[in-house]
Short mmCIF file of C-alpha atoms in Angstrom, two decimals:
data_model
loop_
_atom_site.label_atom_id
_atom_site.label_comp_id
_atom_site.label_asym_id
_atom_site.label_seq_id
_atom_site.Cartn_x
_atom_site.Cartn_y
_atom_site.Cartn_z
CA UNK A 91 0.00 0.00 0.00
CA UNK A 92 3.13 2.72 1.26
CA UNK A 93 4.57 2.00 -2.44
CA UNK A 94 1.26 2.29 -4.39
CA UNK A 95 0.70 5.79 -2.13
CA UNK A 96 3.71 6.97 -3.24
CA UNK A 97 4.03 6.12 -6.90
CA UNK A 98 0.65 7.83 -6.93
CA UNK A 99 2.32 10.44 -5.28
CA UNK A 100 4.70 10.59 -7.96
CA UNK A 101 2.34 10.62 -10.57
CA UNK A 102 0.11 13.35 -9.21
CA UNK A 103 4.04 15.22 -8.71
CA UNK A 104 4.52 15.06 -12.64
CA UNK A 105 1.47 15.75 -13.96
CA UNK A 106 1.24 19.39 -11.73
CA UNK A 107 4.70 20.02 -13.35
CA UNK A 108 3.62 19.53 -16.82
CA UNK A 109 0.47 21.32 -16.38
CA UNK A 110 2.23 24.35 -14.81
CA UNK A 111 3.99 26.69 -16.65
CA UNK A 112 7.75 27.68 -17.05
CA UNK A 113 8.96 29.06 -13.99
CA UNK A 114 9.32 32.61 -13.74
CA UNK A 115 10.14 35.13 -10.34
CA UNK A 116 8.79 38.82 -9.55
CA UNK A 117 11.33 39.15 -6.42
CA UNK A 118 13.55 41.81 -7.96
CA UNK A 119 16.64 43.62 -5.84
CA UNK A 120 16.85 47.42 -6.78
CA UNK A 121 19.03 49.77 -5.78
CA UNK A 122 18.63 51.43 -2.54
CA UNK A 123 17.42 54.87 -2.02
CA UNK A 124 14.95 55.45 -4.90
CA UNK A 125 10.98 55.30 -3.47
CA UNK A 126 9.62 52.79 -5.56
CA UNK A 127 6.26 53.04 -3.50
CA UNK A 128 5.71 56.34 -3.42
CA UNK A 129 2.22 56.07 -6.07
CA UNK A 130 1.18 52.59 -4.35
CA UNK A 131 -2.00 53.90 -3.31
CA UNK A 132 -2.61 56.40 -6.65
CA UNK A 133 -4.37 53.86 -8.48
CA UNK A 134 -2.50 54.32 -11.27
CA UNK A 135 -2.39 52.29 -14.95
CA UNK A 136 0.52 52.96 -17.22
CA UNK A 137 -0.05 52.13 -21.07
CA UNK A 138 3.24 50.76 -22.23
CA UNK A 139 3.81 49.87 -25.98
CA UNK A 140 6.50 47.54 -27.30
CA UNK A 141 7.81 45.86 -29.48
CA UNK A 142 6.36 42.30 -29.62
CA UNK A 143 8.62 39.50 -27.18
CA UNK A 144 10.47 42.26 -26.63
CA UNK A 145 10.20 42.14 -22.58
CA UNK A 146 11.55 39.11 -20.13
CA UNK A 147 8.38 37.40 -19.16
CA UNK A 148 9.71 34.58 -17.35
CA UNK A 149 10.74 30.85 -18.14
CA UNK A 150 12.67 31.18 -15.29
CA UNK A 151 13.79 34.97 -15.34
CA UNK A 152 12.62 37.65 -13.86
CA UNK A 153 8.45 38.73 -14.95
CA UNK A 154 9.30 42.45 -15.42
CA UNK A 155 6.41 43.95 -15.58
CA UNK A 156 4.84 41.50 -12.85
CA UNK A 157 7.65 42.39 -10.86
CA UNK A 158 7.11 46.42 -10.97
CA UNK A 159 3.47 46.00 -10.51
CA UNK A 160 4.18 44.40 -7.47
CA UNK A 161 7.05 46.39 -6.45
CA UNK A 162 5.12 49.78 -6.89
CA UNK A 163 1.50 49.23 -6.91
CA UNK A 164 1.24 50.69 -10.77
CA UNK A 165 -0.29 48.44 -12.94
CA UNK A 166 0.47 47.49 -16.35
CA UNK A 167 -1.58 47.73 -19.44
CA UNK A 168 0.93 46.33 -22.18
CA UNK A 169 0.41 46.17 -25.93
CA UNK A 170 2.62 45.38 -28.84
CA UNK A 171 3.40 46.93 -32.23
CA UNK A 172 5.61 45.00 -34.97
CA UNK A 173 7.33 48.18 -36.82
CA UNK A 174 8.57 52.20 -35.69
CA UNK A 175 5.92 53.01 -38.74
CA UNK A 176 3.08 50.91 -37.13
CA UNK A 177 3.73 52.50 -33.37
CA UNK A 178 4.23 56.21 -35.23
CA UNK A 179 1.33 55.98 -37.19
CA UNK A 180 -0.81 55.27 -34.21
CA UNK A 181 0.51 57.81 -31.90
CA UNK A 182 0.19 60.61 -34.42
CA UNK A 183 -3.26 59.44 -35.42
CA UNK A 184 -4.20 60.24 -31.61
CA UNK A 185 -6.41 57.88 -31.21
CA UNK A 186 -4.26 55.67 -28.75
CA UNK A 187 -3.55 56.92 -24.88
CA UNK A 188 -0.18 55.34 -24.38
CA UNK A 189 2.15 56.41 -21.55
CA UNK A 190 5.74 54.90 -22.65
CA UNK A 191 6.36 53.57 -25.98
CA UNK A 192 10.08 52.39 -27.04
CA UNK A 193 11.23 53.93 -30.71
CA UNK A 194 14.44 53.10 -32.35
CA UNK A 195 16.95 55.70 -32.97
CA UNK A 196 15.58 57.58 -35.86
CA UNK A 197 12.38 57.48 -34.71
CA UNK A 198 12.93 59.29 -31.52
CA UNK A 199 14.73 62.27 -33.74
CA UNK A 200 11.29 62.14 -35.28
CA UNK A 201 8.97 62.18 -33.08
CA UNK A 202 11.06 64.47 -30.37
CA UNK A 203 10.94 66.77 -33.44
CA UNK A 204 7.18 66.46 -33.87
CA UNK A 205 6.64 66.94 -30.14
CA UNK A 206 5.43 63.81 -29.43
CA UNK A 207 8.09 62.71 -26.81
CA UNK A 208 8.33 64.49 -23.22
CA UNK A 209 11.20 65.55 -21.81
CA UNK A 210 12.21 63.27 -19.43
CA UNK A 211 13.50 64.67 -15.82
CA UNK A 212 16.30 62.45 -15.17
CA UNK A 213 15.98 63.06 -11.26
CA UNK A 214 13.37 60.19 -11.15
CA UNK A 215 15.80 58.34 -13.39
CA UNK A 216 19.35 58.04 -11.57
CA UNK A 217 19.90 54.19 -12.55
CA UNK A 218 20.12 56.48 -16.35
CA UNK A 219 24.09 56.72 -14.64
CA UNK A 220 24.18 52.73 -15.38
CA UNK A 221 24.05 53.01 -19.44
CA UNK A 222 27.25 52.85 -20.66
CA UNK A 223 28.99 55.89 -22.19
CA UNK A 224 28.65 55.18 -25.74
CA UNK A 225 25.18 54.90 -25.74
CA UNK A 226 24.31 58.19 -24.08
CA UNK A 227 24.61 61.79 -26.61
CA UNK A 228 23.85 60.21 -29.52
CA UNK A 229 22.54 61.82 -32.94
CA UNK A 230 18.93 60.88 -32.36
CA UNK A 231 19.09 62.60 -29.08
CA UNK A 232 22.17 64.67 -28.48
CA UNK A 233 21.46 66.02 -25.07
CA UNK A 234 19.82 63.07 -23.87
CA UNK A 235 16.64 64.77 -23.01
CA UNK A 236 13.68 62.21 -24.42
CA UNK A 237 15.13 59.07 -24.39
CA UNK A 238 17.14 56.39 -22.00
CA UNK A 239 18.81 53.17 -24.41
CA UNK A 240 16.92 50.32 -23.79
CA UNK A 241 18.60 47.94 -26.13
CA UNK A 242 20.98 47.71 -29.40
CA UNK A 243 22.42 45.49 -32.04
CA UNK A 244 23.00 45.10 -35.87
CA UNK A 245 20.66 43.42 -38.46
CA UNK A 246 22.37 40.37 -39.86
CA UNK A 247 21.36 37.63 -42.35
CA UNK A 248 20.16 34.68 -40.82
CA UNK A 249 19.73 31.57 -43.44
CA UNK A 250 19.17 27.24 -42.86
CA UNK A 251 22.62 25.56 -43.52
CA UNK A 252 20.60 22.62 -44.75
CA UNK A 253 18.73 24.62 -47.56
CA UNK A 254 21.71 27.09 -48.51
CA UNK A 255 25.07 26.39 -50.28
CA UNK A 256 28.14 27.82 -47.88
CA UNK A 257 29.51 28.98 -50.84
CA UNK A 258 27.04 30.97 -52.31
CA UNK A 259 27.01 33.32 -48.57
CA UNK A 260 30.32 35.16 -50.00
CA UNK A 261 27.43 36.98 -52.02
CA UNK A 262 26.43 38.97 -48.80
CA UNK A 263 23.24 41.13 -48.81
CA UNK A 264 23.32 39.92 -52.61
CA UNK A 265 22.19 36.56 -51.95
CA UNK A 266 18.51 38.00 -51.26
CA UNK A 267 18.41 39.14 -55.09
CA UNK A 268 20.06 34.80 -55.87
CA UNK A 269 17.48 33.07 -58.48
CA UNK A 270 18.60 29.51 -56.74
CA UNK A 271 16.72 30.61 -53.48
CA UNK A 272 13.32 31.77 -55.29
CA UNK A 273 10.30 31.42 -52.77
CA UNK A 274 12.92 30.28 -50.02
CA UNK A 275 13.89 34.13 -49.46
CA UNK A 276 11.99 36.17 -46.37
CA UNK A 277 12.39 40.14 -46.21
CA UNK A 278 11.45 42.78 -44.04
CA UNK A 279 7.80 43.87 -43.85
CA UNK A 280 9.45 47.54 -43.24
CA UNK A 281 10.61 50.50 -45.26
CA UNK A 282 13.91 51.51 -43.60
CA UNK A 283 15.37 48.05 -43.27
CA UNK A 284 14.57 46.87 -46.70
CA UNK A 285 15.96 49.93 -48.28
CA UNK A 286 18.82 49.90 -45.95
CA UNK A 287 20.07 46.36 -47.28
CA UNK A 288 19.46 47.46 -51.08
CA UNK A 289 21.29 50.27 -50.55
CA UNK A 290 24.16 47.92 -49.05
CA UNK A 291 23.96 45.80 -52.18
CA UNK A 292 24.44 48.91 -54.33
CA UNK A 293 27.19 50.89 -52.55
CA UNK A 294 24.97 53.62 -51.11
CA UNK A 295 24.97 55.22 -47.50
CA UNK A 296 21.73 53.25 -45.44
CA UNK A 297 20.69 57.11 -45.09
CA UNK A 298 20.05 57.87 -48.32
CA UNK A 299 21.09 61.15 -49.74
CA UNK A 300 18.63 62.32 -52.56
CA UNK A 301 15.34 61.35 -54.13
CA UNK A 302 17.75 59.15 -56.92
CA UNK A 303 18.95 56.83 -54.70
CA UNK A 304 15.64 55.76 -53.03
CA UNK A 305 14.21 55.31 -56.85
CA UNK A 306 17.42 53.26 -57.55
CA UNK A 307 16.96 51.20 -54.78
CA UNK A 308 13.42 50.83 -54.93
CA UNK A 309 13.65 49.62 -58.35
CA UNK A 310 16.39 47.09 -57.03
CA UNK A 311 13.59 45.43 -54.60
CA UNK A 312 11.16 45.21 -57.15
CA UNK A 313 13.79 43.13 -59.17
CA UNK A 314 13.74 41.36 -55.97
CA UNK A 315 10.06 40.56 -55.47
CA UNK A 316 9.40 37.49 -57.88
CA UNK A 317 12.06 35.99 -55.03
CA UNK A 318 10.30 36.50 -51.95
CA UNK A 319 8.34 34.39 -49.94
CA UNK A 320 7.05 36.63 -47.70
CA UNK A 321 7.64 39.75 -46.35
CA UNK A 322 7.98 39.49 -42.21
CA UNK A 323 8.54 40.64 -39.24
CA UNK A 324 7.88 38.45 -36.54
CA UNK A 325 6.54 35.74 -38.18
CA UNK A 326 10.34 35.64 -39.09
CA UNK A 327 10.07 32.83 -36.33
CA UNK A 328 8.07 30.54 -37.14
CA UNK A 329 8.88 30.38 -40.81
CA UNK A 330 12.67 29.84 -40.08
CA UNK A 331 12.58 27.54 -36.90
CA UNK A 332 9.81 25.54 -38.68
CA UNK A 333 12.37 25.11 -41.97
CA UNK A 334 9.62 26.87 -44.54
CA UNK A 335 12.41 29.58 -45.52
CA UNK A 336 16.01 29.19 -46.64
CA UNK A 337 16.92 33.00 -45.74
CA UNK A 338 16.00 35.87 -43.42
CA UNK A 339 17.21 39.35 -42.81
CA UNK A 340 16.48 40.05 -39.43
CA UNK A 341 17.92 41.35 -36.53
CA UNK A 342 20.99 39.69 -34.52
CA UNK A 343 19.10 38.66 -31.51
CA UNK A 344 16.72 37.20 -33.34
CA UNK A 345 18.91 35.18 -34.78
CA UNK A 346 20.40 33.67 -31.45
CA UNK A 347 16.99 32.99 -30.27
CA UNK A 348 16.17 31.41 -33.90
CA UNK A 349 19.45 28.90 -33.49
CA UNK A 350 18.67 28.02 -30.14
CA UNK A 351 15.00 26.90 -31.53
CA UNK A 352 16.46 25.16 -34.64
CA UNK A 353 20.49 24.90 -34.36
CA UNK A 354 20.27 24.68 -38.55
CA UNK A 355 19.90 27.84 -38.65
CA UNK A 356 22.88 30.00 -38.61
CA UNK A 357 23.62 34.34 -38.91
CA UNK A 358 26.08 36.38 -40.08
CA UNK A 359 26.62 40.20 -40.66
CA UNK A 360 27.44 40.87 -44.56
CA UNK A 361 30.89 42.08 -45.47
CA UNK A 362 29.17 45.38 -47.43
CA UNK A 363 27.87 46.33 -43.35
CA UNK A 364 24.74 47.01 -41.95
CA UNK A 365 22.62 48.48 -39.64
CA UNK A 366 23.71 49.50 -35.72
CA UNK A 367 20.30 51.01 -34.07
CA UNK A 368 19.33 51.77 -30.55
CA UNK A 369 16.19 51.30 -29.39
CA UNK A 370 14.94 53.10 -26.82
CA UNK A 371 12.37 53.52 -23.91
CA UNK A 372 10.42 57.64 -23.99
CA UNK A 373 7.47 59.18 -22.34
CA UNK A 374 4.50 60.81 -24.94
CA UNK A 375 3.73 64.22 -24.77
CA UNK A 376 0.53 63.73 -23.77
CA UNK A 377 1.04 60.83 -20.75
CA UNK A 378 -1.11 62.07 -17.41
CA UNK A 379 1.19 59.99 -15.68
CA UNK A 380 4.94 61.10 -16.38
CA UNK A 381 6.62 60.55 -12.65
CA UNK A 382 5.20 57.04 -12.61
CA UNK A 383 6.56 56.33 -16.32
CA UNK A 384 9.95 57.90 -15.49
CA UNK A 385 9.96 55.07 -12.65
CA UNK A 386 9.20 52.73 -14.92
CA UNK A 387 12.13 53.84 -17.00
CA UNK A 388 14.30 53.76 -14.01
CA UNK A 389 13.30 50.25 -13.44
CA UNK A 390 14.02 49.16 -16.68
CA UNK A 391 17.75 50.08 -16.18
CA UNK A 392 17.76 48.12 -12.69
CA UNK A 393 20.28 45.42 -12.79
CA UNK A 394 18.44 42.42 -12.63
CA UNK A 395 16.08 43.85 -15.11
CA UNK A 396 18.00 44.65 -17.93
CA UNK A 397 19.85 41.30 -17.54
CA UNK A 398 16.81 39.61 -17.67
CA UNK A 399 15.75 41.14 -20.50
CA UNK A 400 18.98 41.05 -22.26
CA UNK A 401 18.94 37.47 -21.52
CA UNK A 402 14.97 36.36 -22.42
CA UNK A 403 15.58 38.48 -25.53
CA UNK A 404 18.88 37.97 -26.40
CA UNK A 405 19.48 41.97 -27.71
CA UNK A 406 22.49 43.35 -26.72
CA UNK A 407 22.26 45.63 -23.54
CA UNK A 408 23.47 49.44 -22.71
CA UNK A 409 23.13 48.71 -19.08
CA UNK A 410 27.24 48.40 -18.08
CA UNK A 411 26.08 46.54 -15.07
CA UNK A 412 23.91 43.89 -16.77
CA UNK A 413 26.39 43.59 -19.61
CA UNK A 414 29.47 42.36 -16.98
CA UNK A 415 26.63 39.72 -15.72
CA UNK A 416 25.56 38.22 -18.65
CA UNK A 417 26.07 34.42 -19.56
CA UNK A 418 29.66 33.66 -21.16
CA UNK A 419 27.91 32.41 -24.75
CA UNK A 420 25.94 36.02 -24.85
CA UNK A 421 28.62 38.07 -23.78
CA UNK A 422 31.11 36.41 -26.37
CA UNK A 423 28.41 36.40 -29.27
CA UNK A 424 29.96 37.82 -32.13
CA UNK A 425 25.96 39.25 -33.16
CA UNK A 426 25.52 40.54 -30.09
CA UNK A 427 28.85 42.21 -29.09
CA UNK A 428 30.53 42.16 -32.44
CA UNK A 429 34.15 43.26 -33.20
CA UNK A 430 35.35 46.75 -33.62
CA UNK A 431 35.80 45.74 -37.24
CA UNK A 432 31.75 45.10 -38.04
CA UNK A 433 30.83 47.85 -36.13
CA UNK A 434 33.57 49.66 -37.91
CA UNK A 435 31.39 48.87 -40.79
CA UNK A 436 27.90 49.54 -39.43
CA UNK A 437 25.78 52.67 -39.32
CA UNK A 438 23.06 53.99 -37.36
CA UNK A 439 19.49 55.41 -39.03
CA UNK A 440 19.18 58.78 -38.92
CA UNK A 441 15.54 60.76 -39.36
CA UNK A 442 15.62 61.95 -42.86
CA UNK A 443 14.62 65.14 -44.28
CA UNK A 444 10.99 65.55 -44.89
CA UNK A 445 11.12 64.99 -48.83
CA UNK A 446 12.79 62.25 -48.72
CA UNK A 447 10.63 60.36 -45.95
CA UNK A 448 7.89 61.11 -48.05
CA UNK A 449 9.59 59.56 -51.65
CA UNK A 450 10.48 56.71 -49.07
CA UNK A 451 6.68 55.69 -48.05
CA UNK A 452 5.86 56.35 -51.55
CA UNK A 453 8.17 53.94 -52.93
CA UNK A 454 7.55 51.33 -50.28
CA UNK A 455 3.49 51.42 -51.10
CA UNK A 456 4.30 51.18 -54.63
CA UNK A 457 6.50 47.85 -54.10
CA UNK A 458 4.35 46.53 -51.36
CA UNK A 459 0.65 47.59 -53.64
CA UNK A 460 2.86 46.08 -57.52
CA UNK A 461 3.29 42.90 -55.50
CA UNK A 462 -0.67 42.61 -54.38
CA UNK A 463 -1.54 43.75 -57.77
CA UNK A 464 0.60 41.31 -59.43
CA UNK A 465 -0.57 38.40 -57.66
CA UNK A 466 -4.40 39.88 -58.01
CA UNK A 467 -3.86 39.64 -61.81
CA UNK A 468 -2.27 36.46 -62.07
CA UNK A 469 -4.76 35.06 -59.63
CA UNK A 470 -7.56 36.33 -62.03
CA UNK A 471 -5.64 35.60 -65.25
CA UNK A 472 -5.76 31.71 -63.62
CA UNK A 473 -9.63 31.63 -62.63
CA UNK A 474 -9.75 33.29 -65.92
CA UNK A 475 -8.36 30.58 -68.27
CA UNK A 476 -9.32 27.89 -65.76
CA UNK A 477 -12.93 29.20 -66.14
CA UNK A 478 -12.54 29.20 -70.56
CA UNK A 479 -10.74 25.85 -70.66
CA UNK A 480 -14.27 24.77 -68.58
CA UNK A 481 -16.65 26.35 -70.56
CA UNK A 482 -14.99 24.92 -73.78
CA UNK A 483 -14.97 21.48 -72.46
CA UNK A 484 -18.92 21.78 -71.51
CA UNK A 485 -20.06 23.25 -74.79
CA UNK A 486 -17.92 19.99 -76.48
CA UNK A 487 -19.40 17.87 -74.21
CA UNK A 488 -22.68 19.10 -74.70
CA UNK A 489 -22.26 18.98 -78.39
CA UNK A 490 -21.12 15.50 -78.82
CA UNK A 491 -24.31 14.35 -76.61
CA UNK A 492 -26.35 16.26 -79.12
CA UNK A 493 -24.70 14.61 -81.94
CA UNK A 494 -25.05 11.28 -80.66
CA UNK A 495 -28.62 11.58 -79.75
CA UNK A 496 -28.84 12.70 -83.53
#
């Protein structure tokens, strides 16, 4: 009986692991002195908008946002966006009420300059003296007065080493324009990254210069489209990991969390360069809330937060604390701290003058609208002769019954 009790024991033991989920932990050490508990009894809701798995929530990390709702007594309403265009389109619409929202570089030049982005009071922000050096005074905000680095990295090319020939990666950035890999190929569902990698492949600055070069490079990714599968962003994932695409531009964490799914799948940064960018947590204008969102913003540069975050979404950190902390394999990643000779070779977005934003989006709807229309006509041109082969084959049919009733 004590041996049947306790291999039912066991039984009941497993079957509450598997039905539980991944471990995750919302005790978080901060740094003394800051009053994390000051609006505890405010009843207060922050908005925050993201990117999407862009947070650590869990599987045995820290729960971030669990952990500062429980921490300060703020909760948090969280939503996700896929691209900067997406998240700027839907603040300057005004018809979303967000408190924090986390641009990339040229973004926040854009928006700061649209006065969209708060000024940020950096006394309710001291863990802002944990981001490295490097990271602080950049172009996008040279005083550092709308923005505190959240993450950063480089966009590389991530491709299947059981669908692509080694040989044929010497191409680069090229190798997304390769006729062997037609319908295998997966690009991004954004303007500014897709141009950015045509304008590798043709020897142009990623910030392009005049009206020329967007039309030159535009043209270059309609040469392109017959190629692609699909254009992505997240769904990057599941197309890759799953073995449905041979090639992916993406960006560098990605990739890491794409070979630890599927270890096929390998990344590398292109020889012509790429892409450095900063993402980056800001207040809106318009937030009712702003000392409870600068907290959050302080929190987000706590130790143990950034690591976890660093770690659950393997981006490269700011946070000179975190950094020193991280696992041996992330610290020593070539994508995620790359040598001073690829980042010799990489360049950051900058917000673009006005006219040339505009020939941009015009562009990009052109490509994005010729590749709808193109598959719109040769869906109808294939109903079309489907339906006249049909028709044909009735009226012969029909015909020969008359003529052997005759």
């Amino acid at each position: 009986m004590k041996k049947r009790l306790t291999a039912l024991c066991l039984v009941w033991m497993l079957a509450v692991a598997f039905a539980l989920p991944a471990f995750a932990y919302t005790d978080v050490k901060v740094e003394e002195g800051y009053d994390y508990g000051r609006f505890r009894d405010d009843n207060i809701t922050l908005n925050v908008y993201n990117w999407g798995i862009y947070i650590s929530e869990g599987e045995d990390l820290l729960e971030v946002n669990k952990a500062f709702e429980e921490l300060t007594g703020i909760h948090i309403h969280y939503t996700t966006y896929d691209t900067n265009e997406t998240m700027y389109a839907k603040i300057k619409s005004g018809g979303a009420n967000y408190d924090v929202v986390f641009p990339s570089d040229y973004m926040v030049s854009k928006m700061s300059g649209e006065g969209l982005l708060a000024k940020l009071n950096f006394e309710n922000i001291p863990n802002f003296a944990m981001i490295g050096d490097s990271y602080k005074s950049l172009p996008y905000d040279p005083d550092n007065q709308y923005s505190v680095p959240y993450t950063w990295g480089l966009v590389g090319l991530a491709y299947n080493k059981t669908m692509v020939d080694e040989a044929d990666l010497a191409q680069g950035w090229r190798i997304l324009w390769d006729e062997k890999y037609a319908g295998q190929i997966l690009m991004f569902n954004n303007s500014r990254d897709a141009f950015a990698i045509a304008a590798r492949v043709l020897g142009y600055p990623i910030n392009p210069e005049n009206v020329q070069q967007i039309q030159e490079e535009a043209e270059l990714l309609k040469q392109q489209k017959h190629l692609v599968q699909a254009y992505v962003m997240d769904e990057v994932f599941d197309k890759m990991e799953g073995g449905e695409a041979a090639l992916a531009a993406y960006y560098a964490g990605d990739g890491v969390l794409m070979h630890n799914e599927n270890p096929d799948i390998e990344m590398f940064i292109p020889p012509e360069g790429t892409n450095y960018y900063v993402d980056a947590a800001c207040i809106l204008n318009t937030s009712a809330n702003k000392e409870a969102a600068e907290m959050y913003l302080n929190f987000l540069c706590e130790t143990e937060v950034a690591l976890a975050n660093c770690e659950y979404i393997a981006y490269s950190t700011p946070q000179k604390n975190a950094e020193a902390l991280l696992p041996e394999e992330l610290r020593e990643s070539p994508l995620l701290y790359p040598s001073s000779d690829v980042m010799a070779n990489a360049d950051p977005f900058v917000n673009l003058p006005e006219q040339l934003n505009l020939e941009m989006d015009k562009a990009w709807s052109e490509i994005r609208s010729y590749e709808q229309d193109g598959w719109y006509i040769a869906a109808v041109a294939i109903l079309a002769a489907a339906a006249a082969i049909t028709i044909l084959y009735l009226r012969r049919r029909k015909k020969k019954k008359i003529e052997n009733y005759e």
